[in-house]
Coordinates of C-alpha atoms and ligand atoms in Angstrom, one line a residue:
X736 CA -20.5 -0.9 29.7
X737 CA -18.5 -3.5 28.2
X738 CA -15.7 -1.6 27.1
X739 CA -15.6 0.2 31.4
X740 CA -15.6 -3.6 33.0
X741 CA -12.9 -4.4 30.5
X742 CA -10.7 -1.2 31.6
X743 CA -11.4 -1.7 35.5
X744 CA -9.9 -5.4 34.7
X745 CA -7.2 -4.2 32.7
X746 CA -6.2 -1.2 35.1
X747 CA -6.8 -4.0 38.1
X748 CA -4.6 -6.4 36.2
X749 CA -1.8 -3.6 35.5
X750 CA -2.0 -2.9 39.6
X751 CA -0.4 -6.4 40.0
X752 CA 2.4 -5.9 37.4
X753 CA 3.3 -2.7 39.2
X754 CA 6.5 -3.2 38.3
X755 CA 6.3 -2.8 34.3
X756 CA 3.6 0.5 34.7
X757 CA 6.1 3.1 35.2
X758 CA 3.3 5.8 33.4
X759 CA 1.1 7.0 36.1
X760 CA -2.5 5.4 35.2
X761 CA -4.8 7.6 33.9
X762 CA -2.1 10.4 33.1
X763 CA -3.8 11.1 29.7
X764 CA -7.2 12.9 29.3
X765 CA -8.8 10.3 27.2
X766 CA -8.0 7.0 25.6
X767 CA -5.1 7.4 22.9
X768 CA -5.8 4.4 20.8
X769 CA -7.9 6.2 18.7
X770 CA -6.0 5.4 15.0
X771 CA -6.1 1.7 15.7
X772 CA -3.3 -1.0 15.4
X773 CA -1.6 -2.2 12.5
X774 CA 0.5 -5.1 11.2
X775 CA 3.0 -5.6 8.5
X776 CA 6.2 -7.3 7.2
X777 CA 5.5 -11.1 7.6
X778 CA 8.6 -13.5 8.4
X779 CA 8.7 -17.1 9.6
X780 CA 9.2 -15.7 12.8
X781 CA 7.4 -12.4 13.7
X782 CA 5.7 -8.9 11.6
X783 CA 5.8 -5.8 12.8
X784 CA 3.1 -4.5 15.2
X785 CA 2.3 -0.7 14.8
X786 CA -0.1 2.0 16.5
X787 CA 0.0 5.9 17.0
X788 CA -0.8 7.4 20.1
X789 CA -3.7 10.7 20.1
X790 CA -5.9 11.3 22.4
X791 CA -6.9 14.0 19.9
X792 CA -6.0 12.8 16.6
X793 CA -7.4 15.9 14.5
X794 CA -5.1 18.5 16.8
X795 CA -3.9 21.3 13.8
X796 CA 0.0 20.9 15.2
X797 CA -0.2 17.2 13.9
X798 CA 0.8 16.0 17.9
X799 CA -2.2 14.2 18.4
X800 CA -2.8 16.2 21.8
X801 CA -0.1 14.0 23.4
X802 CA 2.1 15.4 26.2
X803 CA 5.8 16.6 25.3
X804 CA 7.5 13.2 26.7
X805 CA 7.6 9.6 25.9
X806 CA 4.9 7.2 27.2
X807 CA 5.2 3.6 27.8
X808 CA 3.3 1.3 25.5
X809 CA 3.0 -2.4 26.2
X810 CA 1.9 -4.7 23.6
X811 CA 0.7 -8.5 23.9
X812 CA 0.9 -11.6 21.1
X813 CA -1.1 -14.6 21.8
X814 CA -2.7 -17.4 20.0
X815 CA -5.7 -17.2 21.5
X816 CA -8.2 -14.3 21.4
X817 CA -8.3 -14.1 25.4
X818 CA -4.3 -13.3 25.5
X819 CA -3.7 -16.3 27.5
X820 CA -1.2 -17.7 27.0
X821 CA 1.1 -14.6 26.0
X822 CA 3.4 -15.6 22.8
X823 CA 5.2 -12.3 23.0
X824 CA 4.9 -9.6 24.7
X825 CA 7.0 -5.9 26.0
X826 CA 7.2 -2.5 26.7
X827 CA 8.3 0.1 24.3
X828 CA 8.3 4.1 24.7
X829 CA 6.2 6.2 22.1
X830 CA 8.6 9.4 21.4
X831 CA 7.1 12.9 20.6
X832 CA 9.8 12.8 18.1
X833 CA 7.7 10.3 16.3
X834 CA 4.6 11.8 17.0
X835 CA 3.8 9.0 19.6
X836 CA 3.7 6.3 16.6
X837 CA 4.9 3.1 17.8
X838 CA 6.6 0.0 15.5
X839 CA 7.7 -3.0 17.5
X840 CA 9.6 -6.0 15.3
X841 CA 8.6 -8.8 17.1
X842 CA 10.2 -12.3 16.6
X843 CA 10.8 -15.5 18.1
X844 CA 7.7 -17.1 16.7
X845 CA 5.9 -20.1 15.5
X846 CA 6.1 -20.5 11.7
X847 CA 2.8 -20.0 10.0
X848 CA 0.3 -19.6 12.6
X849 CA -1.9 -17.2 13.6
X850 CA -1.8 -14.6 16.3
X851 CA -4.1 -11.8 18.0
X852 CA -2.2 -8.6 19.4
X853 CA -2.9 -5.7 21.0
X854 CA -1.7 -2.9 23.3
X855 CA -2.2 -1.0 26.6
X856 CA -1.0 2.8 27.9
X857 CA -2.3 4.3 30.4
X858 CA -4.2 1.9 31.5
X859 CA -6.0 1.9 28.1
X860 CA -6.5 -1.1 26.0
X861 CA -5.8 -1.0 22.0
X862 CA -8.5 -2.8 19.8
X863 CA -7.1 -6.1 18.9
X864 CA -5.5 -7.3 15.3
X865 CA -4.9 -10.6 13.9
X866 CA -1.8 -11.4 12.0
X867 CA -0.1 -14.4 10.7
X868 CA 3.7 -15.0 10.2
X869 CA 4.8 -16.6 7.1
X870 CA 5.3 -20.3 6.5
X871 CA 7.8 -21.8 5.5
X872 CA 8.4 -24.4 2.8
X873 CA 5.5 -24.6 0.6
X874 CA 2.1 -23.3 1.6
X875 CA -0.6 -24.9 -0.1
X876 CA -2.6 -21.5 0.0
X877 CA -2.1 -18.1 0.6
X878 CA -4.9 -15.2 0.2
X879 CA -4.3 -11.8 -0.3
X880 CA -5.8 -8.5 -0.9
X881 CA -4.5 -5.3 -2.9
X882 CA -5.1 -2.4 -3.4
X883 CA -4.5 1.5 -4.4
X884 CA -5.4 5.4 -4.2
X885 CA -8.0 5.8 -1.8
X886 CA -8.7 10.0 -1.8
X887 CA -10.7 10.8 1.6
X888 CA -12.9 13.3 -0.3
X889 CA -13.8 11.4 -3.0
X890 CA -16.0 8.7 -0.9
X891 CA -16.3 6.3 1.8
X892 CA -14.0 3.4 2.6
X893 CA -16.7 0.7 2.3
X894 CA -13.9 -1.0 -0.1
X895 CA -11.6 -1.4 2.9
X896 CA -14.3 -2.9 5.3
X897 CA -14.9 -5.8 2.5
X898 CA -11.2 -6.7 2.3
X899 CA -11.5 -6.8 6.0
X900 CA -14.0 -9.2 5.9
X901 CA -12.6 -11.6 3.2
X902 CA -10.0 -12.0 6.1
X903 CA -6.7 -12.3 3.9
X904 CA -3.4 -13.6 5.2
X905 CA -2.0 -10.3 3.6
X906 CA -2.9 -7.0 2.1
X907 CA -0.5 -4.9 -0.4
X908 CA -0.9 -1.7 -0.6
X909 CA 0.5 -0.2 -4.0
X910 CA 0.3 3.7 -3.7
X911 CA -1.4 7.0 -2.8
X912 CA -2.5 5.8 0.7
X913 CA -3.3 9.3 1.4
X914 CA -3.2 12.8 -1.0
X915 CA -1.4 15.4 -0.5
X916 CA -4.2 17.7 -1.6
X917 CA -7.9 18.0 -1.3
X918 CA -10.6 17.9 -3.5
X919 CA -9.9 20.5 -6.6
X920 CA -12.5 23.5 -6.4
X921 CA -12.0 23.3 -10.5
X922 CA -14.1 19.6 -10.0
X923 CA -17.3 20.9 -7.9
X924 CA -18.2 20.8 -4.2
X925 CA -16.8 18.1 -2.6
X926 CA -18.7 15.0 -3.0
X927 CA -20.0 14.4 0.5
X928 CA -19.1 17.3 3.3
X929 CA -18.7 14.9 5.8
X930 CA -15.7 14.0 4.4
X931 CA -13.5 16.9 3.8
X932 CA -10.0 16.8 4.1
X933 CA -8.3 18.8 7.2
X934 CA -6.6 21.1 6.5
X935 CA -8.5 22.4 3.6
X936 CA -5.6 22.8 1.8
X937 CA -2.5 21.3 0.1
X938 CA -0.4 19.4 2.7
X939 CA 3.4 20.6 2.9
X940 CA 4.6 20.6 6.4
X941 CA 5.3 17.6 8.5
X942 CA 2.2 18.9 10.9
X943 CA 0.0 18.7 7.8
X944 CA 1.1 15.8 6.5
X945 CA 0.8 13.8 10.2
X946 CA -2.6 15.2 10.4
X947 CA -3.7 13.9 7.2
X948 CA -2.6 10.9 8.0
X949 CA -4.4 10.6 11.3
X950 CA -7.6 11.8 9.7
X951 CA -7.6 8.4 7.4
X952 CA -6.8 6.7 10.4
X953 CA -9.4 7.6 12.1
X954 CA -12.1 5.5 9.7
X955 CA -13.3 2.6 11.0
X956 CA -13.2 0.7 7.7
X957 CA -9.6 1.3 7.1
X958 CA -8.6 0.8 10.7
X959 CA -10.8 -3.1 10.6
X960 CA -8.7 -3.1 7.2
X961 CA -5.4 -2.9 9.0
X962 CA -6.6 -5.0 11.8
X963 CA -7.4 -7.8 10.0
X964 CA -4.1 -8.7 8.6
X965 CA -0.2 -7.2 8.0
X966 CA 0.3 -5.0 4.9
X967 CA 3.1 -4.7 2.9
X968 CA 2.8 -1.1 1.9
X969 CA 4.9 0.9 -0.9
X970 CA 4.1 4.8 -2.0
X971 CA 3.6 6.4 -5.2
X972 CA 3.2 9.9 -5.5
X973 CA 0.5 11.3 -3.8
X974 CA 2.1 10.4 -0.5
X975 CA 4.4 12.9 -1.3
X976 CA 3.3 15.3 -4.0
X977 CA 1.6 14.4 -7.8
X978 CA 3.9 13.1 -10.3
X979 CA 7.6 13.6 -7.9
X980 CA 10.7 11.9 -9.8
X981 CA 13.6 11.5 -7.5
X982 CA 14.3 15.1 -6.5
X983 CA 12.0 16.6 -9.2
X984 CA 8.7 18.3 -7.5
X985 CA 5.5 17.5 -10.0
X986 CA 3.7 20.2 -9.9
X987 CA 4.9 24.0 -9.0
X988 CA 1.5 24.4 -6.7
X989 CA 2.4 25.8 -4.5
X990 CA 5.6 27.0 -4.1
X991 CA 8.3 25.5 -1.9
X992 CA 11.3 23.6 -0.7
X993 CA 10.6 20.4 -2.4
X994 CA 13.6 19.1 -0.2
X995 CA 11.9 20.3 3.1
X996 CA 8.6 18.9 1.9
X997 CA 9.9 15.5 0.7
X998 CA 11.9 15.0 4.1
X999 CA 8.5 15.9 5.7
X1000 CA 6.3 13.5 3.6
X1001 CA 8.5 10.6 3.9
X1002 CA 8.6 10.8 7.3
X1003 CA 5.2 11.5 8.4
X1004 CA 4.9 7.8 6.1
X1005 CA 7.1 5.9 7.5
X1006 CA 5.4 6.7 11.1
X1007 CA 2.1 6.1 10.3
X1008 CA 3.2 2.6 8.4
X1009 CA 4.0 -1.0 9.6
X1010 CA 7.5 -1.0 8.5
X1011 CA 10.7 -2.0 10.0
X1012 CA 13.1 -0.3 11.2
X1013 CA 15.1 -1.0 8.3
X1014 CA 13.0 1.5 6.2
X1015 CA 13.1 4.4 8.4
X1016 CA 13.8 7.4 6.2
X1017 CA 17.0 9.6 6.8
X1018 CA 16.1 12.8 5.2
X1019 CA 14.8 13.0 1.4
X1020 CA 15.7 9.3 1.5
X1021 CA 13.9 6.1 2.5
X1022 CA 14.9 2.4 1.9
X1023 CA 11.9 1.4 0.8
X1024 CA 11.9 -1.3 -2.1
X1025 CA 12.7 -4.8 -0.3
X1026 CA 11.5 -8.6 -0.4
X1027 CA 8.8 -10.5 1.5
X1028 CA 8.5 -14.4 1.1
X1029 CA 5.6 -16.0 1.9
X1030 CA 7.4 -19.5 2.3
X1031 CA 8.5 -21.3 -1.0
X1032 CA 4.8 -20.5 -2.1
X1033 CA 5.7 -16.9 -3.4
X1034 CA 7.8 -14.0 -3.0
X1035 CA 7.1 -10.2 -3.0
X1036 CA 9.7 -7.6 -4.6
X1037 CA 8.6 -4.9 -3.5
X1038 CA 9.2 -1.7 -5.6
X1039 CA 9.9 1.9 -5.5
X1040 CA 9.3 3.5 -8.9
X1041 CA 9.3 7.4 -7.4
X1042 CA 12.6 8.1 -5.7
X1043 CA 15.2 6.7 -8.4
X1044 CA 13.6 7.5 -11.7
X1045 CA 14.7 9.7 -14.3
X1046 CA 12.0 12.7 -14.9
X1047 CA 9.2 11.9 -16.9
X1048 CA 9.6 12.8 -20.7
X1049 CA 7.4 15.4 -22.0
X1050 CA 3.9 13.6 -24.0
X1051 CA 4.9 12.3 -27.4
X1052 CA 8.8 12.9 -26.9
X1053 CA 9.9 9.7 -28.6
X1054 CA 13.4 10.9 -28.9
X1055 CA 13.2 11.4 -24.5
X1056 CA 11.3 8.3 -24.3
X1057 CA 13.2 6.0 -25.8
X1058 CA 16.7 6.7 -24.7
X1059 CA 17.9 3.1 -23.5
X1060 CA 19.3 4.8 -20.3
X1061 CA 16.3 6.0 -18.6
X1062 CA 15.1 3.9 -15.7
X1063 CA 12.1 3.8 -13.6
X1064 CA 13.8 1.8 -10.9
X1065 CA 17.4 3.4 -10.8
X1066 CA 20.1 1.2 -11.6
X1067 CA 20.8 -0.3 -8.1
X1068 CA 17.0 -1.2 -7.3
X1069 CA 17.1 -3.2 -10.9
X1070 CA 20.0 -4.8 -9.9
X1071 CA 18.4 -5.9 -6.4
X1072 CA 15.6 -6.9 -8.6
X1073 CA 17.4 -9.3 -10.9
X1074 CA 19.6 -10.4 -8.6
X1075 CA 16.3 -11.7 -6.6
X1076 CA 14.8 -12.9 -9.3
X1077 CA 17.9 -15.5 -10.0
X1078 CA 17.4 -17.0 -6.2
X1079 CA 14.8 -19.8 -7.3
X1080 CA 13.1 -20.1 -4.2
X1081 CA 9.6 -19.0 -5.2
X1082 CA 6.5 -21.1 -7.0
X1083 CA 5.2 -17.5 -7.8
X1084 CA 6.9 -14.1 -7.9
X1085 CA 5.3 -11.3 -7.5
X1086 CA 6.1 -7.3 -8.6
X1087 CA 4.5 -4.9 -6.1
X1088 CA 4.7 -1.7 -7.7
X1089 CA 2.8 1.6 -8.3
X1090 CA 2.3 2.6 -12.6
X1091 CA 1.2 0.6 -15.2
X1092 CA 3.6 -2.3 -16.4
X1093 CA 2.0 -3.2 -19.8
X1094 CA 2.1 -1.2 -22.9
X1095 CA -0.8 1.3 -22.6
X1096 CA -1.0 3.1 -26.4
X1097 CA -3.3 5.9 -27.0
X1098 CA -3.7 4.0 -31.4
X1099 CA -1.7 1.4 -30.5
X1100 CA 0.9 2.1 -33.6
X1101 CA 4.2 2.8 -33.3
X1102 CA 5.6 6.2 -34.8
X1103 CA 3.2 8.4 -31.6
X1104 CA 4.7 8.0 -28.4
X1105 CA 1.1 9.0 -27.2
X1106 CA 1.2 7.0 -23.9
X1107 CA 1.7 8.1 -20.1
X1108 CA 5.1 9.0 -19.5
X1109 CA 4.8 8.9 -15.9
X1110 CA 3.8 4.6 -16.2
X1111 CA 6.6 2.4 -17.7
X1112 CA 5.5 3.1 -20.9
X1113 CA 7.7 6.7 -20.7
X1114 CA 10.4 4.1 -19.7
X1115 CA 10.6 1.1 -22.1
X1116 CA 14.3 -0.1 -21.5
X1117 CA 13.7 0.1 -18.1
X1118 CA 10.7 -2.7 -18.7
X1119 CA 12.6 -4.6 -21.5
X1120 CA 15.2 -4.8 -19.2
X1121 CA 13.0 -6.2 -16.5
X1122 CA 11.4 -8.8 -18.4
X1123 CA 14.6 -9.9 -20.1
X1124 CA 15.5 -10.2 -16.9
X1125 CA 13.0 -12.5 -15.4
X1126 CA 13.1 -14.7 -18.9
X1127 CA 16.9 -15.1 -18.8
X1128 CA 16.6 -16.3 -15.0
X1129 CA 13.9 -18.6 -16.4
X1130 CA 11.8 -16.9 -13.5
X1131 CA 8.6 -19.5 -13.5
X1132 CA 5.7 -17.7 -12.5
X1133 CA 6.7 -13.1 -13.0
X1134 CA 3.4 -11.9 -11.7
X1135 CA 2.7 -7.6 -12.0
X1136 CA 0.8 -6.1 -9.1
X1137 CA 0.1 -1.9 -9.9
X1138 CA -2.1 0.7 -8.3
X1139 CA -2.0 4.2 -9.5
X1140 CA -5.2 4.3 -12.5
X1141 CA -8.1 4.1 -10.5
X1142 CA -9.8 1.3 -12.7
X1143 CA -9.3 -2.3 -12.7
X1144 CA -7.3 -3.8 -16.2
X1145 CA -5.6 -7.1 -16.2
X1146 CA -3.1 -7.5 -19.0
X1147 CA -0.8 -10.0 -20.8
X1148 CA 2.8 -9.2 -20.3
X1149 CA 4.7 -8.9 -23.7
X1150 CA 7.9 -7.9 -25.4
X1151 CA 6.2 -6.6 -28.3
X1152 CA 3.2 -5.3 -27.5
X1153 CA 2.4 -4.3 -31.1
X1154 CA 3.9 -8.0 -33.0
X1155 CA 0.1 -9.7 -32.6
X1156 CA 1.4 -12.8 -32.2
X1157 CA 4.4 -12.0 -29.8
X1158 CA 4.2 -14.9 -27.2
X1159 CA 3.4 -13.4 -23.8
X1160 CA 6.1 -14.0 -20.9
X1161 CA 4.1 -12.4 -18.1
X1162 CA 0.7 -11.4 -16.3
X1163 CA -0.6 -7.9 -14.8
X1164 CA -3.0 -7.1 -12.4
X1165 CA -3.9 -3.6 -11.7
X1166 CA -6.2 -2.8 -9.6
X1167 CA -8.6 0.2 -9.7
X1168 CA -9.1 2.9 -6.7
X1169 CA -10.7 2.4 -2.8
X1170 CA -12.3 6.4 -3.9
X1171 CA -9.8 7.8 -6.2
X1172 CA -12.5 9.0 -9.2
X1173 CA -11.6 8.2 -12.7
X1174 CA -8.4 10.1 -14.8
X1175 CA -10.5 10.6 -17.9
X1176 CA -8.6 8.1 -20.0
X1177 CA -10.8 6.0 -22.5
X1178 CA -10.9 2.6 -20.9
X1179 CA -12.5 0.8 -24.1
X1180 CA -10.8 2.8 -26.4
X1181 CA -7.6 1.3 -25.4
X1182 CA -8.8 -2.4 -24.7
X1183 CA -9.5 -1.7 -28.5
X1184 CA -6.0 -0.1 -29.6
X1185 CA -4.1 -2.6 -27.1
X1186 CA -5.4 -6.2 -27.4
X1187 CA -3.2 -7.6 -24.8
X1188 CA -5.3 -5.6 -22.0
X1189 CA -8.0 -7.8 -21.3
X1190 CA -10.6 -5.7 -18.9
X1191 CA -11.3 -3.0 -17.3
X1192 CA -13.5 -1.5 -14.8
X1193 CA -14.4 1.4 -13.6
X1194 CA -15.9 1.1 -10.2
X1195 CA -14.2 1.4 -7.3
X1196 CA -12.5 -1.8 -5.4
X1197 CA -10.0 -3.7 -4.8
X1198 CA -9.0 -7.2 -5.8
X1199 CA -8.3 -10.5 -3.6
X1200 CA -5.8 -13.2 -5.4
X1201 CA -5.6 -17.0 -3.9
X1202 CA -2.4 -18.3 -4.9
X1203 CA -1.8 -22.8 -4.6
X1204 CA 1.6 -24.2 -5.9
X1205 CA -0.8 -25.0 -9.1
X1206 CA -2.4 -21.7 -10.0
X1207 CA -3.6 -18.2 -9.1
X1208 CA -6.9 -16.6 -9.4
X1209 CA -7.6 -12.8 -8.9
X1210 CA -11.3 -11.6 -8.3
X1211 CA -11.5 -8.2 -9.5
X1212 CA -14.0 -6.5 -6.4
X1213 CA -16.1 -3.7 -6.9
X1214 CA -18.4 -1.6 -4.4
X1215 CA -21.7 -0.4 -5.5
X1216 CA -21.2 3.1 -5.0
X1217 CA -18.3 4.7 -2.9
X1218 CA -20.2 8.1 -2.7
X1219 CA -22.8 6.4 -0.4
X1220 CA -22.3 7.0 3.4
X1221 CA -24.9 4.4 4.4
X1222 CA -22.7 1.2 4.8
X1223 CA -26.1 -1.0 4.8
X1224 CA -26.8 0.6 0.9
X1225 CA -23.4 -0.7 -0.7
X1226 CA -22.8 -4.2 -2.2
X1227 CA -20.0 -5.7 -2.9
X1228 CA -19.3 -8.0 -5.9
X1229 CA -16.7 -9.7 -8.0
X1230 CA -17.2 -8.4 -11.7
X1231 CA -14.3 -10.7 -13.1
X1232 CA -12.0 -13.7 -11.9
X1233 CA -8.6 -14.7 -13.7
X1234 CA -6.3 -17.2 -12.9
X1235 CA -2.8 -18.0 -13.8
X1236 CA -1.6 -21.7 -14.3
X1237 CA 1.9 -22.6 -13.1
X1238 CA 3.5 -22.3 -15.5
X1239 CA 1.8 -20.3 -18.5
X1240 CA 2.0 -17.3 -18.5
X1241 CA -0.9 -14.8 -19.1
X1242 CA -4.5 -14.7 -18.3
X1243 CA -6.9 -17.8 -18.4
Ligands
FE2_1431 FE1 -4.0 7.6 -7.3

């Protein structure tokens, strides 16, 4: 009843601002705001604000069940939860070219303060988000959350309703937002039917890939996720397809223009994300990897490790692996990188990335080259070059966010991992899955064969990280059990807390 009072106000209020409802009221069979909102991109002065709209999201043509034409959107910023006064708001058209998905840049702002936003089509009102722009000079505190891999099939978002409820200022996502296929047969029936993936098969097409998206959408826990702060979102691979290196397709299942289905995975990503304008794709290419600063307090570099890399070395190949000119980030991108890193504008600099930073060795001896060639480790000039780069611009604080291993580690940055006492020069966080299960790999095996990786985990989670001008601390979150649909059955808790002094590197 709620929810009818507030549309008759809403549809009463539009009636006298005739002027700005040029869509007929009511055109659309049902409400389309059913993928919620979204916000991203922090500056001093604005974020984006994002939504999609579908009045029937799960549609097989990927359109949502949106008519073939453009339909106004307006959308509303104001300090206060009532929307009065308005800080910002406009009207902008949703396109069918972009599936009815909807970014608006919005600027003019207050330095960090805190707004509410929402918006209204058809006479239909969005939920609402919160969002904060970024400060400027130096913060005393900033919270964030990130966070990696979350597989539809393999459980329930309950890990992205309790980062919703911590109520960061941000949220990074570091990779495989969505997958590109479902369950494998090979691994049993799919953990809990209610969750299967539509289509029931490998996504290719730029329908498929849409829909997949809109089916995550859809979940309440990663929609209060998105609502509850902006994101600052990078792929890895499963966005696209497993294991892709620049224009190298990772697995040969199934067969196909890897072009066409690049093109069409890149772009069903950049609708569905909070990104600017900036990063819109143009064909098999996207300008993804950029900076966010969060005042003088810290500063994200955000990376692309997928699109510019060399192809992965086969297992073992030392001769492959350690050719000095292979490079995870492409030349250019560690340019950008370094170049960044000299500006000293940050207390604390962080790396948002997707693969594993540290040294991950299967005996943790030299002569075996037994460690994944897909993470840095199948590119070790390309890190060496990285963290000589960060110690020669005397970068004080180099901090590693990583998705991509479904478990929790947290790792001491060195230049030689296997010299005991080599001093360490940086810190790593990676954090484990939302649902993603386990890859098999030996977690205490390694904490055994590589002493500067300090823990590991392997529930699912996500971690939350306070950063002050004099130290960080990251709480490693876990859920009780992602398989359970029951939100009242799952617990969350912290199983381990770090911090970082200013100053020091490495894990205290
Ligand atoms: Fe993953």
């Amino acid at each position: 009843m709620a929810q009818l009072n507030r549309r008759i106000f809403l549809l009463s209020g539009l009636a006298a601002t005739a002027a700005t409802a040029a869509t007929p009221a009511r055109a659309l069979s049902a409400s389309p705001f059913t993928l919620g909102v979204a916000s991203g991109e922090p500056s001093t002065d604005g974020f984006v604000l994002w939504t999609r709209l579908a009045v029937a999201p799960l549609n097989g043509d990927g359109l949502g069940g949106m008519p073939n034409r453009d339909v106004e959107v307006r959308w509303e910023v104001s300090e206060n939860e009532s929307f009065a006064p308005l800080a910002a708001s406009g009207t902008v058209l949703a396109r069918p070219s972009d599936a009815h998905t909807v970014h608006v840049e919005v600027g003019g702002l207050k330095a960090g303060a805190k707004y509410f936003y929402r918006f209204i089509s058809d006479g239909h009102e969005s939920p609402q988000g919160t969002v904060g722009t970024a400060p400027s000079g130096l913060a005393s505190k900033l919270t964030f959350a990130f966070a990696s891999c979350a597989h539809y099939e393999h459980g329930f978002f309950h890990a992205y309703r309790y980062m919703a409820q911590d109520k960061p200022d941000l949220v990074l996502f570091l990779g495989d937002y969505i997958y590109e296929a479902p369950w494998r047969t090979s691994a049993g029936p799919v953990p809990n039917p209610s969750r299967k993936y539509l289509p029931r098969k490998e996504v290719t097409t730029l329908a498929e890939y849409r829909l997949r998206y809109a089916q995550h959408r859809m979940d309440p826990n990663l929609q209060a996720a998105h609502a509850a702060a902006p994101w600052l979102v990078v792929f890895d691979d499963h966005e696209v397809e497993n294991n892709w290196a620049a224009d190298h397709r990772g697995d040969n299942d199934p067969a196909g223009d890897f072009k066409a289905r690049k093109t069409a995975a890149l772009r069903a990503f950049y609708e569905n994300m909070p990104l600017r304008a900036a990063q819109r794709p143009t064909g098999t290419a996207i300008p993804l990897y950029r900076r966010v600063s969060w005042g003088q307090l810290a500063r994200f570099h955000m990376l692309d490790t997928r699109q510019y890399r060399w192809k992965q070395a086969a297992a073992k190949d030392c001769g492959v692996i350690r050719d000095p000119r292979r490079t995870l980030t492409g030349d250019v991108q560690e340019k950008w990188l370094l170049d960044g890193l000299a500006q000293p504008s940050a207390r604390w600099d962080f790396l948002g990335q997707q693969v594993f930073f540290a040294q991950r060795d299967d005996d943790g001896k030299p002569a075996t080259c037994d460690v994944s060639t897909d993470a840095w480790d199948g590119y070790p000039h390309s890190r060496d070059r990285i963290v000589q780069g960060w110690l020669d611009r005397k970068v004080r604080n180099p901090i590693v966010l990583t998705g991509d291993v479904h478990r929790h580690w947290a790792a001491n940055i060195k230049q030689d991992y296997f010299a005991a006492n080599a001093p360490v020069v940086g810190t790593e966080f990676v954090v484990g899955s939302i649902t993603s299960p386990n890859d098999g790999v030996p977690g205490a095996a390694y904490l055994k064969a590589n002493p500067h990786l300090r823990f590991v985990s392997q529930r699912r989670g996500y971690a939350h990280t306070t950063v002050t001008p004099e130290k960080l601390t990251t709480q490693y979150v876990t859920v009780s059990n992602a398989l359970e649909p029951n939100p009242a059955k799952v617990t969350r808790s912290v199983a381990k807390t770090y911090t970082v002094a200013d100053g020091k590197p490495g894990l205290g």
